[in-house]
Amino acid sequence: MNLLTIAWKSLRQRALASSLTALSISLGIMLMVAVLIINGLVTEAFRQNGTGFGLVVGGRGSGDMNLVLNAVYRIGMPGEPLPWRYYDELRNHPYVESAVPMAMGDLTQEGQFPIVATTPEYFSLGYAPGKKFTLKKGGRLLGKYFSAVIGSRVASQNGWDVGSTFQLSHGGMDDHVHTERYEVVGVLGRTGTANDKTVFVDMEAFFMLAGHEKPPQEAIDRLREFGYEVTPQEEAVIKKAAAEMNHEGEEHGDEPHFHAVPNDLKEVSFILVNTKDIMGLPFLAAQINEGVKAQAVNPVPVMRRLLDNVVGNVRTLLLCLTALIVVVAGVGIFVSIYNSMSDRRKEIAIMRALGAHRGTVFSIILGESLLLCLGGGVLGLLFGHGLVFVAAPFIESEAGLILNPWLFEPAELILFPVLMVMATLVGFLPGMTAYRTDVAESLTD
Amino acid sequence: MSLSIRALRKSYVEPGGRTINILNVESFDMASAEQVVLVGSSGGGKTTLLNTISGITTADSGSVVIDGTDVTTLPEAGRDRFRALKIGFVFQTFNLLPAFSALENVLLGMSFSGQKADHAHARELLKRVGLEHRLNHRPSELSVGEQQRVAVARGLANRPSLLLADEPTASVDTANQDNVLSLIREACTENKVSLLMVTHSPEVASKFDRVEKLSDFNKPEVAA
C-alpha cells in the first residue's frame, strides 16, 4: 500500500469533515475559475474588436478613448462628426485600401440597441483577424433602403428575425421616434463582440430620415472649418438641393417618398480605415493627426490601455478576492487536519510501531493535505465550469457576453501548482505533529 | 532468530523529579524460534522492555542483539527499518486502524519495509487465522476475537524473525483466550518465528514451556 492510499483511507475515515473541507476549497476554486473564464472572455472581447481595421478616424476633440469606445464597443455618443467630403478624400488616399464610414447616434426603440449606419463593405472587414461575419440562413446583407442587419443578441433579446420591422429613436435626451420602419434583412451569427448588440442600417437611407441631414448653412460652415473651399456656385447647389428635399414652395403630396441626400449634407461619426500596407498605417495616422480636422487612432493600444486600466483592475480585484477565499479555505484545511491530529496520535504510533519512519508519517499527513487541496481543486474546476454553464444564459442576456463553459483558460493550469504549494504549507504543521509523535507514550494511551 | 540482551538500562524521570530505572536487565537470551512468556505485575517494565527490544524506545545503555544486529546502536531510521523487516507486533488492544479493512490492516504491516506488498501472503495469513471470508470488513464490523486474529495476521505480515506480543489475550473473553493463544503459537511455529509474549495471567503463562518472571532478571530501582 503506498502512502497516498494510506492518506486517502485516513481521509475516508473522516469522510464528513474531509468532504466539507474539500468543498470549501472547491468553492474558492469554483469562483476563481469562473472569474478566470469571464475575465478571459472579456479580455478576448476587448482585444478582438479592434483587429478588423487598422485605424479609427473621427472628429478632433473626441478623444482617442471615446472614439474607440464608440467605434469598437458602441458605447457612448459620438463626438464631432466628419463631413462626407473628408471621407471621400480619405478613401481616395493612396495609402488607403478600404475606408468604411459609420454614423451613430440613434437607438432601436425596443431594447435601446445602438444603430450604426454603414455600407455593406463593413461586413467584409471581419470582426477579428481571419474571422468573417456569418449570416443566419435566409438573410442577406444591406442592399435596399430601410433594410437592417442585426446582431445575434438584438435578435434573441428583441425576438426579431428576417422580416421583422422596427423604428429608430434619437439617442440622448431627445425621445423623438422616426416614423419610418426598417426591415430586418439579415441576422448575423454570434461574434462575442459589440457587433452582436448592434443594428446596422444602410448609410444612404439613414440620411433620409428627418433631421439626419446637416442643415445647409451648417454643412457649408463645417466644410469651411475643415479647410474645404466652397465656391458660391457650390453653396447655391447645396442650398437648392436641401430646398428640393424639403419641398420648399411646392406641394409635398401624401405618398411616402424619399429624396437622395447630397453628399455635402451628410456627416459620418467615424471612418474605419485599412491601409494597403501595414507600414502605411503609422504614416497615414501621422498625416491625419498633423492636420486640425480629424484624428486617427490605432485602436489596439487604446483598447489595451482600457483593458489594463479598467478591466485589468477589476480582474485583479476579483482574482485577489477569490485568492483570499482559497487562502481562507486553506486555513480551513489546516484547522481540520491539525484538530484531527490529537485523535490520531495512536494511529500514527501504530504505523511507527509497524516500522514507519518519522518522515513517512509526515508524508502521509502531507499527502492528506495534498489530496484535500487537489481533490477540492478538481471539484472546484468542475464546479467553476458548471457555474459558467448555468450562468451563461443569464450573463449573455444581461451583459451580452457569450460564455463558453468548456473554454479552458491557460491560467487555470496555474491553480494546481498553487494548490500544491498551499497544501504543503497547510500540511506542514500537522505533519510535524505526526513527525514528533511519541510512539511509546501514544501506544499506551 | 536469537535474542541476546546484556546490561540493559532504561530510566525515566517521574513528575516529582524522581528517576526510576525501569529496566535493569543484566542478561536475557532467547534461542531461534523459541517461545517465551514473560510474567510480571503492572508497572514492572514489561511494555518498556518490548519497546526497547523493538527499538521504539532507546535504551540508556546496554545491548539488544537480534540476529547479530545490536538494535541499540542503530540510528532511529535504522531501528524503524529493522522493526519493519524483522519484528512483528501484537498489541493488547489490537490497535487495528479503523479506516482500513482486515486485508488492508495486514497489508499495512508490510507497507513500511520498503518491499512490495504481498497480497497473496496477506490473504494466506487471514485464511490461516480463519478470516478468509472477512477480508474486506473493517475492524468495527468484526468481533473482538476476529479483530485480535487480524492483529495476529498483521504481526506476521512482514515475515518477522521475532513476534512481540503484549498481553494479546487481555482484551478477549475467556472462551477466545485459548483460541488466540493457540493461533499465535501455532502461527509462530509454522513460520519459525520467535515469540516473546508478556502477560500477567498465570493461566496464559502455563501454556508455555519457558516462563520467565520479569522480576527475576529485571531489577528496577530508584536512582535518585
XYZ file of C-alpha atoms in Angstrom:
669
model
C 0.000 0.000 0.000
C 1.533 3.315 -0.987
C 1.472 6.418 1.170
C -1.210 8.183 -0.889
C -3.512 5.191 -0.469
C -2.933 5.300 3.279
C -3.600 9.060 3.258
C -6.749 8.566 1.190
C -8.082 5.905 3.558
C -7.415 8.129 6.552
C -9.378 10.900 4.864
C -12.175 8.490 4.063
C -12.352 7.581 7.720
C -13.262 11.200 8.446
C -15.500 11.402 5.392
C -17.774 14.220 6.539
C -15.019 16.522 7.790
C -12.868 15.737 4.746
C -15.744 16.353 2.325
C -16.621 19.671 3.922
C -13.004 20.756 3.884
C -12.565 19.784 0.225
C -15.861 21.510 -0.534
C -14.642 24.763 0.986
C -11.575 24.623 -1.256
C -13.690 23.709 -4.257
C -15.987 26.699 -3.721
C -12.988 29.029 -3.697
C -11.594 27.411 -6.829
C -15.035 27.488 -8.428
C -15.190 31.260 -8.027
C -11.639 31.639 -9.232
C -12.284 29.540 -12.349
C -15.465 31.463 -13.100
C -13.584 34.752 -12.742
C -10.775 33.477 -14.971
C -13.183 32.323 -17.665
C -15.194 35.545 -17.628
C -12.013 37.584 -17.471
C -10.550 35.653 -20.405
C -13.681 36.228 -22.379
C -13.860 39.940 -21.583
C -10.178 40.290 -22.410
C -10.712 38.460 -25.667
C -13.750 40.584 -26.475
C -11.819 43.776 -25.845
C -8.886 42.555 -27.904
C -10.882 41.074 -30.732
C -12.845 44.029 -31.969
C -10.028 46.308 -32.896
C -8.391 43.978 -35.263
C -10.807 44.124 -38.195
C -9.380 47.509 -39.133
C -6.209 49.434 -38.575
C -7.351 52.965 -37.757
C -10.401 54.748 -36.475
C -10.665 58.258 -37.815
C -13.021 60.682 -36.091
C -13.550 64.335 -35.411
C -10.809 66.073 -33.492
C -11.699 66.676 -29.880
C -13.487 63.389 -29.351
C -10.525 61.926 -27.524
C -8.942 58.653 -28.550
C -10.616 56.669 -25.773
C -14.074 57.973 -26.627
C -13.509 57.298 -30.310
C -12.543 53.696 -29.611
C -15.425 53.234 -27.192
C -17.802 54.450 -29.914
C -16.248 52.669 -32.844
C -15.315 49.388 -31.238
C -17.604 48.898 -28.288
C -20.541 51.020 -29.422
C -20.546 52.692 -26.040
C -21.400 56.376 -25.568
C -22.348 59.042 -28.059
C -20.013 60.019 -30.887
C -18.145 63.318 -30.790
C -17.688 65.841 -33.593
C -18.669 64.276 -36.958
C -16.702 64.396 -40.196
C -18.036 65.813 -43.475
C -18.658 63.318 -46.242
C -16.169 65.215 -48.379
C -13.478 64.242 -45.842
C -14.497 60.613 -46.134
C -14.291 60.872 -49.936
C -10.862 62.390 -49.615
C -9.668 59.681 -47.237
C -10.906 56.707 -49.241
C -9.076 58.055 -52.274
C -5.835 58.480 -50.327
C -3.059 56.459 -51.959
C -2.285 54.553 -48.750
C -5.871 53.533 -48.120
C -7.188 50.177 -49.133
C -10.613 50.484 -47.570
C -12.450 53.190 -45.669
C -15.804 52.343 -44.171
C -17.961 55.249 -42.991
C -20.099 54.826 -39.899
C -22.725 57.083 -38.407
C -24.085 56.533 -34.926
C -26.460 58.202 -32.563
C -29.842 56.554 -32.934
C -31.143 53.622 -30.961
C -33.759 50.981 -31.552
C -36.987 51.915 -29.849
C -37.171 48.418 -28.469
C -34.185 47.342 -26.417
C -32.233 50.576 -26.962
C -29.642 48.904 -29.166
C -27.242 51.267 -30.971
C -27.908 51.913 -34.651
C -24.872 52.059 -36.877
C -25.327 53.345 -40.390
C -22.681 51.961 -42.709
C -22.042 50.412 -46.080
C -22.005 46.678 -46.893
C -18.223 46.942 -47.080
C -18.156 46.900 -43.263
C -19.050 43.224 -43.240
C -16.109 42.340 -45.443
C -13.699 43.666 -42.782
C -14.484 40.771 -40.499
C -14.872 41.153 -36.758
C -11.445 39.733 -35.891
C -8.389 38.575 -37.793
C -9.468 35.746 -40.038
C -12.981 35.790 -38.630
C -15.686 36.692 -41.068
C -19.213 37.682 -40.273
C -21.740 34.958 -40.896
C -25.408 35.380 -41.677
C -28.205 33.276 -40.367
C -29.842 31.220 -43.108
C -32.247 33.166 -45.286
C -30.645 36.515 -44.543
C -28.663 38.908 -46.676
C -26.565 41.991 -46.187
C -27.718 45.571 -46.565
C -28.897 46.308 -50.037
C -32.015 48.380 -50.113
C -33.336 51.432 -48.346
C -34.560 50.943 -44.784
C -33.075 47.488 -44.553
C -31.221 46.421 -41.447
C -28.831 43.678 -40.441
C -28.982 42.885 -36.741
C -26.580 41.301 -34.302
C -27.378 37.966 -32.684
C -28.144 39.430 -29.282
C -30.501 42.003 -30.765
C -32.308 39.150 -32.466
C -32.549 36.992 -29.359
C -33.448 39.759 -26.937
C -35.994 41.516 -29.138
C -37.247 38.309 -30.714
C -36.518 39.680 -34.196
C -35.789 37.701 -37.315
C -35.624 38.327 -41.048
C -38.779 40.225 -41.955
C -39.228 41.921 -38.571
C -39.686 45.669 -38.703
C -38.786 48.328 -36.181
C -38.424 52.045 -35.676
C -35.486 54.184 -34.689
C -35.424 56.761 -31.940
C -32.976 59.538 -31.335
C -30.392 58.828 -28.706
C -29.720 61.119 -25.759
C -32.377 63.317 -24.179
C -34.450 63.581 -27.368
C -37.045 60.817 -27.400
C -38.211 61.511 -30.966
C -39.158 58.341 -32.832
C -38.735 58.256 -36.601
C -41.890 57.246 -38.380
C -40.072 55.161 -40.987
C -39.977 51.431 -40.352
C -36.854 49.432 -41.019
C -37.000 45.822 -42.073
C -34.558 43.189 -40.863
C -32.978 41.536 -43.910
C -30.218 39.624 -42.143
C -29.262 38.297 -38.722
C -25.539 37.996 -38.000
C -24.088 34.916 -36.361
C -22.639 35.293 -32.855
C -19.292 37.022 -32.704
C -18.848 37.600 -28.978
C -18.237 41.279 -29.785
C -20.201 44.511 -29.695
C -21.489 43.651 -33.183
C -23.878 41.236 -31.502
C -25.737 44.097 -29.898
C -25.666 46.432 -32.888
C -28.222 47.174 -35.592
C -26.638 48.015 -38.922
C -28.599 50.107 -41.375
C -27.858 51.382 -44.820
C -25.915 54.640 -44.777
C -27.841 56.212 -47.638
C -31.260 55.591 -46.106
C -30.046 56.748 -42.714
C -29.583 60.279 -44.025
C -33.064 60.260 -45.493
C -34.540 60.195 -42.023
C -35.867 63.525 -40.848
C -33.170 65.591 -39.173
C -30.256 63.349 -40.119
C -29.013 65.580 -42.894
C -26.996 68.598 -41.887
C -28.807 71.979 -42.359
C -27.270 73.543 -45.494
C -25.642 76.560 -43.854
C -24.196 74.481 -41.014
C -22.855 71.996 -43.546
C -21.215 74.778 -45.544
C -19.686 76.292 -42.404
C -18.410 72.882 -41.279
C -16.805 72.255 -44.683
C -15.021 75.586 -44.420
C -13.884 74.737 -40.881
C -12.287 71.664 -42.391
C -10.494 73.891 -44.859
C -12.511 72.928 -47.897
C -13.207 75.647 -50.388
C -16.942 76.082 -51.004
C -17.495 78.252 -54.028
C -20.644 80.420 -54.256
C -21.812 78.110 -57.045
C -21.367 75.052 -54.815
C -23.088 76.863 -51.985
C -26.055 77.562 -54.222
C -26.212 73.942 -55.361
C -26.171 72.717 -51.730
C -28.929 75.067 -50.707
C -31.029 74.236 -53.747
C -30.717 70.505 -53.114
C -31.699 70.966 -49.483
C -34.719 73.048 -50.537
C -35.799 70.368 -53.007
C -35.518 67.707 -50.284
C -37.761 69.701 -48.051
C -40.213 70.586 -50.867
C -39.967 74.223 -50.081
C -42.562 76.191 -52.057
C -44.317 73.150 -53.527
C -46.970 70.629 -52.641
C -45.476 67.631 -50.845
C -48.225 65.095 -51.600
C -49.482 62.240 -49.446
C -47.483 59.364 -50.942
C -44.465 58.437 -48.829
C -41.295 59.062 -50.795
C -37.678 59.932 -50.157
C -35.047 62.055 -51.760
C -31.383 61.254 -52.169
C -29.340 63.446 -49.805
C -26.497 65.470 -51.356
C -23.145 64.331 -50.053
C -22.280 67.744 -48.649
C -25.236 67.459 -46.277
C -24.013 64.134 -44.933
C -21.702 63.605 -41.984
C -20.159 60.462 -40.579
C -19.309 59.756 -36.940
C -16.075 57.993 -37.783
C -14.327 56.052 -40.503
C -12.707 52.625 -40.177
C -9.588 52.505 -42.293
C -7.285 49.759 -43.537
C -4.160 50.624 -45.448
C -2.769 48.727 -48.409
C 0.383 48.064 -46.482
C 0.719 47.685 -42.718
C 3.626 50.134 -42.861
C 1.234 52.723 -44.238
C -0.780 52.822 -41.008
C 1.572 54.973 -38.916
C 2.298 57.291 -41.855
C -1.371 57.789 -42.576
C -2.150 58.281 -38.866
C 0.626 60.864 -38.626
C -0.651 62.723 -41.683
C -4.195 62.836 -40.343
C -3.110 63.903 -36.888
C -0.882 66.679 -38.270
C -3.963 68.450 -39.552
C -6.583 70.124 -37.444
C -9.560 68.441 -38.994
C -9.579 64.907 -37.671
C -7.749 62.462 -35.530
C -6.678 58.941 -36.344
C -6.383 56.380 -33.627
C -4.882 52.949 -33.747
C -7.465 51.131 -31.613
C -5.189 48.382 -30.334
C -3.070 50.370 -27.823
C -6.150 52.268 -26.663
C -8.001 49.031 -26.123
C -5.027 47.607 -24.302
C -4.957 50.673 -22.085
C -8.655 50.309 -21.453
C -8.171 46.640 -20.704
C -5.285 47.264 -18.341
C -6.698 50.297 -16.583
C -10.315 49.337 -16.251
C -10.894 45.674 -16.954
C -7.444 44.782 -15.637
C -8.112 46.419 -12.293
C -11.456 44.712 -11.925
C -9.819 41.430 -12.862
C -7.045 41.962 -10.325
C -9.582 42.826 -7.655
C -11.701 39.773 -8.406
C -8.685 37.492 -8.531
C -7.451 38.893 -5.213
C -10.839 38.292 -3.638
C -11.086 34.747 -4.912
C -7.464 34.089 -3.937
C -8.400 35.202 -0.437
C -11.305 32.774 -0.458
C -8.927 29.980 -1.450
C -6.499 31.013 1.293
C -9.325 31.003 3.859
C -10.304 27.548 2.629
C -6.643 26.552 3.008
C -6.744 27.700 6.622
C -9.843 25.515 6.967
C -7.853 22.514 5.765
C -5.098 23.336 8.207
C -7.562 23.579 11.120
C -9.324 20.383 10.067
C -6.129 18.308 9.816
C -4.492 19.913 12.827
C -7.524 19.290 15.035
C -7.656 15.674 13.939
C -4.057 15.110 14.978
C -4.780 14.722 18.679
C -7.273 11.936 17.852
C -4.781 10.290 15.558
C -1.746 10.063 17.785
C -2.363 6.383 18.394
C -2.946 5.691 14.706
C 0.381 7.330 13.923
C 2.091 5.470 16.759
C 0.790 2.151 15.381
C 2.230 2.939 11.967
C 5.522 3.868 13.601
C 5.452 0.605 15.586
C 4.939 -1.234 12.291
C 8.148 0.338 11.026
C 7.082 3.661 9.504
C 9.763 6.370 9.699
C 9.018 9.790 11.095
C 9.319 11.123 7.524
C 6.809 8.536 6.358
C 4.076 9.636 8.746
C 4.917 13.265 7.923
C 4.437 12.403 4.233
C 1.132 10.687 4.919
C -0.238 13.818 6.600
C 1.133 15.974 3.792
C -0.487 13.545 1.358
C -3.827 14.084 3.071
C -3.406 17.824 2.705
C -2.477 17.405 -0.965
C -5.426 15.147 -1.638
C -7.816 17.585 0.013
C -6.404 20.564 -1.883
C -6.099 18.860 -5.250
C -9.396 16.989 -4.867
C -11.066 20.249 -3.907
C -9.270 21.899 -6.824
C -10.530 19.378 -9.392
C -14.013 19.611 -7.916
C -13.765 23.397 -7.976
C -12.692 23.273 -11.612
C -15.774 21.244 -12.489
C -17.992 23.444 -10.312
C -16.471 26.566 -11.907
C -17.223 25.413 -15.436
C -20.615 24.193 -14.212
C -21.303 27.616 -12.732
C -20.400 29.259 -16.040
C -22.629 26.751 -17.823
C -25.551 27.625 -15.554
C -24.873 31.368 -15.554
C -24.083 31.689 -19.300
C -27.648 32.363 -20.491
C -28.182 34.958 -17.756
C -24.850 36.697 -18.414
C -25.481 36.642 -22.127
C -28.896 38.256 -21.757
C -27.748 40.813 -19.196
C -24.229 41.668 -20.341
C -24.102 40.414 -23.896
C -21.077 38.242 -23.155
C -21.230 34.841 -24.765
C -19.640 32.399 -22.357
C -18.327 29.059 -23.420
C -18.430 26.908 -20.266
C -15.978 24.434 -21.761
C -13.406 27.082 -22.594
C -10.238 26.212 -20.670
C -8.245 29.228 -19.598
C -4.483 28.539 -19.535
C -4.387 30.405 -16.210
C -6.395 27.539 -14.709
C -3.278 25.392 -15.009
C -1.517 27.674 -12.528
C -4.128 26.748 -9.922
C -2.679 23.308 -9.435
C 0.918 24.249 -8.606
C -0.521 26.972 -6.364
C -2.749 24.422 -4.641
C 0.201 22.082 -4.185
C 2.223 24.832 -2.542
C -0.743 25.695 -0.333
C -1.236 22.020 0.564
C 2.414 21.799 1.579
C 2.109 24.899 3.731
C -1.106 23.895 5.480
C 0.011 20.274 5.884
C 3.418 21.147 7.285
C 2.480 21.833 10.898
C 0.138 18.837 11.304
C 2.815 16.783 9.541
C 5.363 17.949 12.077
C 2.977 16.944 14.872
C 2.884 13.464 13.376
C 6.654 13.544 12.942
C 7.158 14.331 16.625
C 4.626 11.822 17.968
C 5.998 9.893 20.949
C 5.343 6.307 19.866
C 5.698 4.533 23.228
C 3.542 7.072 25.044
C 0.875 7.160 22.336
C 0.636 3.377 22.153
C -0.256 3.183 25.835
C -2.992 5.858 25.565
C 16.321 -15.639 15.322
C 18.283 -15.284 18.503
C 17.854 -12.534 21.032
C 20.538 -11.524 23.458
C 20.140 -8.733 25.993
C 23.059 -7.534 28.074
C 23.261 -4.876 30.802
C 20.193 -3.099 29.525
C 19.259 0.071 31.381
C 16.345 2.400 30.788
C 15.264 5.119 33.171
C 12.734 7.891 33.230
C 12.041 10.856 35.427
C 8.781 10.896 37.307
C 6.763 14.134 37.539
C 8.019 14.532 41.083
C 11.608 14.567 39.852
C 12.496 11.032 40.935
C 14.456 8.993 38.422
C 13.282 5.398 38.096
C 15.426 2.774 36.408
C 12.521 0.868 34.950
C 14.764 -1.549 33.066
C 17.778 -3.030 34.703
C 18.396 -6.316 32.898
C 21.778 -7.913 33.234
C 21.214 -10.802 30.898
C 18.402 -12.352 28.919
C 18.604 -14.748 25.952
C 16.230 -16.441 23.563
C 17.066 -19.092 21.002
C 15.831 -19.139 17.439
C 12.097 -19.999 17.079
C 11.802 -20.217 20.844
C 8.561 -19.209 22.522
C 8.946 -17.419 25.826
C 6.369 -15.869 28.085
C 7.281 -13.065 30.463
C 5.174 -12.754 33.549
C 5.121 -9.669 35.645
C 2.958 -7.233 37.501
C 1.652 -3.969 36.095
C 4.277 -1.239 36.013
C 7.051 -3.810 36.140
C 8.562 -2.689 32.842
C 7.146 -5.386 30.531
C 5.980 -2.979 27.842
C 9.135 -0.867 28.153
C 11.189 -3.993 27.596
C 9.267 -4.865 24.439
C 9.556 -1.262 23.208
C 13.282 -1.266 23.858
C 13.794 -4.610 22.100
C 11.885 -3.325 19.066
C 13.737 -0.014 19.039
C 10.659 2.090 19.684
C 12.279 3.240 22.894
C 16.017 3.864 23.120
C 17.995 2.276 25.931
C 20.204 4.359 28.203
C 22.873 1.691 27.992
C 23.407 -1.957 27.246
C 22.756 -4.023 24.147
C 19.871 -5.790 22.456
C 21.269 -8.092 19.804
C 18.821 -9.671 17.385
C 20.277 -11.975 14.748
C 23.660 -10.339 15.198
C 22.389 -6.755 14.990
C 22.624 -4.600 18.088
C 19.435 -2.594 17.903
C 20.662 -0.063 20.441
C 23.478 1.053 18.154
C 21.213 1.747 15.188
C 20.064 5.287 14.394
C 16.352 5.901 14.594
C 15.744 5.363 10.868
C 17.741 2.125 11.072
C 15.679 0.932 14.036
C 12.461 1.752 12.115
C 13.666 -0.245 9.140
C 14.853 -3.113 11.332
C 11.462 -3.202 13.023
C 9.667 -3.127 9.682
C 11.726 -6.066 8.398
C 12.377 -8.243 11.440
C 9.822 -7.609 14.163
C 6.104 -8.203 14.375
C 3.819 -6.688 16.993
C 0.581 -7.888 18.537
C -0.893 -5.385 20.953
C -3.205 -5.839 23.885
C -5.852 -3.599 22.356
C -5.242 -4.946 18.830
C -4.534 -1.440 17.532
C -6.078 -2.053 14.156
C -6.548 1.067 12.075
C -10.275 1.735 11.801
C -10.108 3.167 8.282
C -8.627 0.001 6.836
C -10.247 -3.364 6.096
C -8.886 -6.579 7.603
C -6.841 -7.200 4.455
C -5.581 -3.628 4.357
C -4.562 -3.763 8.018
C -2.468 -6.812 7.221
C -1.021 -5.147 4.130
C -0.173 -2.158 6.299
C 2.116 -4.465 8.238
C 4.173 -4.852 5.045
C 3.933 -1.276 3.812
C 6.839 0.260 5.666
C 9.552 -2.307 4.945
C 10.281 -0.918 1.503
C 9.270 -4.201 -0.049
C 6.347 -4.734 -2.383
C 3.107 -5.564 -0.584
C 2.411 -9.279 -0.974
C -1.360 -9.545 -1.327
C -1.275 -13.318 -1.672
C 0.656 -13.637 1.596
C -1.763 -11.277 3.358
C -4.739 -13.320 2.147
C -2.995 -16.525 3.139
C -2.401 -15.190 6.655
C -6.017 -14.148 7.041
C -7.073 -17.556 5.769
C -4.759 -19.114 8.323
C -6.491 -17.210 11.133
C -9.900 -18.182 9.747
C -10.889 -14.837 8.317
C -10.822 -15.506 4.578
C -14.499 -14.528 4.474
C -13.907 -11.235 6.304
C -11.163 -9.755 4.154
C -12.952 -6.528 3.334
C -14.569 -5.940 6.690
C -13.386 -3.027 8.741
C -12.473 -3.504 12.415
C -15.794 -2.021 13.506
C -17.524 -4.803 11.558
C -15.534 -7.564 13.249
C -15.977 -9.199 16.635
C -13.330 -8.725 19.333
C -11.934 -12.200 18.686
C -11.814 -11.555 14.943
C -10.047 -8.259 15.477
C -7.362 -9.948 17.517
C -6.939 -12.566 14.804
C -6.428 -9.798 12.265
C -3.849 -8.312 14.627
C -2.038 -11.649 14.725
C -2.054 -11.869 10.941
C -0.712 -8.304 10.744
C 2.019 -9.143 13.264
C 3.225 -11.911 10.928
C 2.709 -9.982 7.691
C 6.324 -8.869 7.213
C 7.600 -12.415 7.836
C 9.328 -11.319 11.055
C 12.036 -13.188 12.929
C 10.589 -12.112 16.261
C 6.977 -11.559 17.264
C 6.443 -9.373 20.290
C 3.043 -9.856 21.871
C 1.967 -7.510 24.621
C -0.862 -9.077 26.633
C -2.583 -10.280 23.429
C -5.289 -12.151 25.301
C -6.136 -9.489 27.848
C -8.896 -7.932 25.778
C -10.624 -11.098 24.627
C -13.084 -13.197 26.592
C -12.025 -16.424 28.277
C -13.523 -18.573 25.563
C -11.421 -16.837 22.941
C -8.239 -16.625 25.012
C -7.178 -20.168 24.237
C -8.028 -19.762 20.565
C -5.964 -16.585 20.231
C -3.093 -18.041 22.172
C -3.073 -21.260 20.167
C -3.269 -19.296 16.985
C -0.289 -17.117 17.839
C 1.807 -20.037 18.971
C 0.903 -22.256 16.019
C 1.487 -19.479 13.524
C 4.878 -18.771 15.057
C 5.798 -22.447 14.983
C 4.720 -22.822 11.357
C 6.670 -19.739 10.298
C 9.675 -20.441 12.562
C 9.180 -17.104 14.299
C 10.483 -16.498 17.806
C 7.761 -15.387 20.180
C 8.193 -13.188 23.207
C 4.905 -12.655 24.943
C 4.244 -10.665 28.083
C 1.285 -11.363 30.311
C 0.186 -11.027 33.877
C -2.064 -14.075 33.574
C -0.654 -17.276 35.167
C -3.212 -19.211 33.137
C -1.774 -17.970 29.858
C 1.753 -18.455 31.126
C 1.062 -22.051 31.998
C 0.695 -22.929 28.334
C 4.339 -22.119 27.604
C 7.345 -24.358 28.150
C 9.538 -21.435 29.110
C 8.085 -18.976 31.558
C 10.236 -16.122 32.789
C 9.340 -13.915 35.711
C 10.364 -10.399 34.769
C 11.227 -9.684 38.366
C 13.811 -12.499 38.270
C 16.038 -10.719 35.772
C 14.828 -7.127 35.819
C 15.657 -5.152 38.944
C 14.034 -1.711 38.759
C 15.420 0.811 41.176
C 15.041 4.417 42.176
C 18.182 6.177 41.046
C 17.925 9.394 42.976
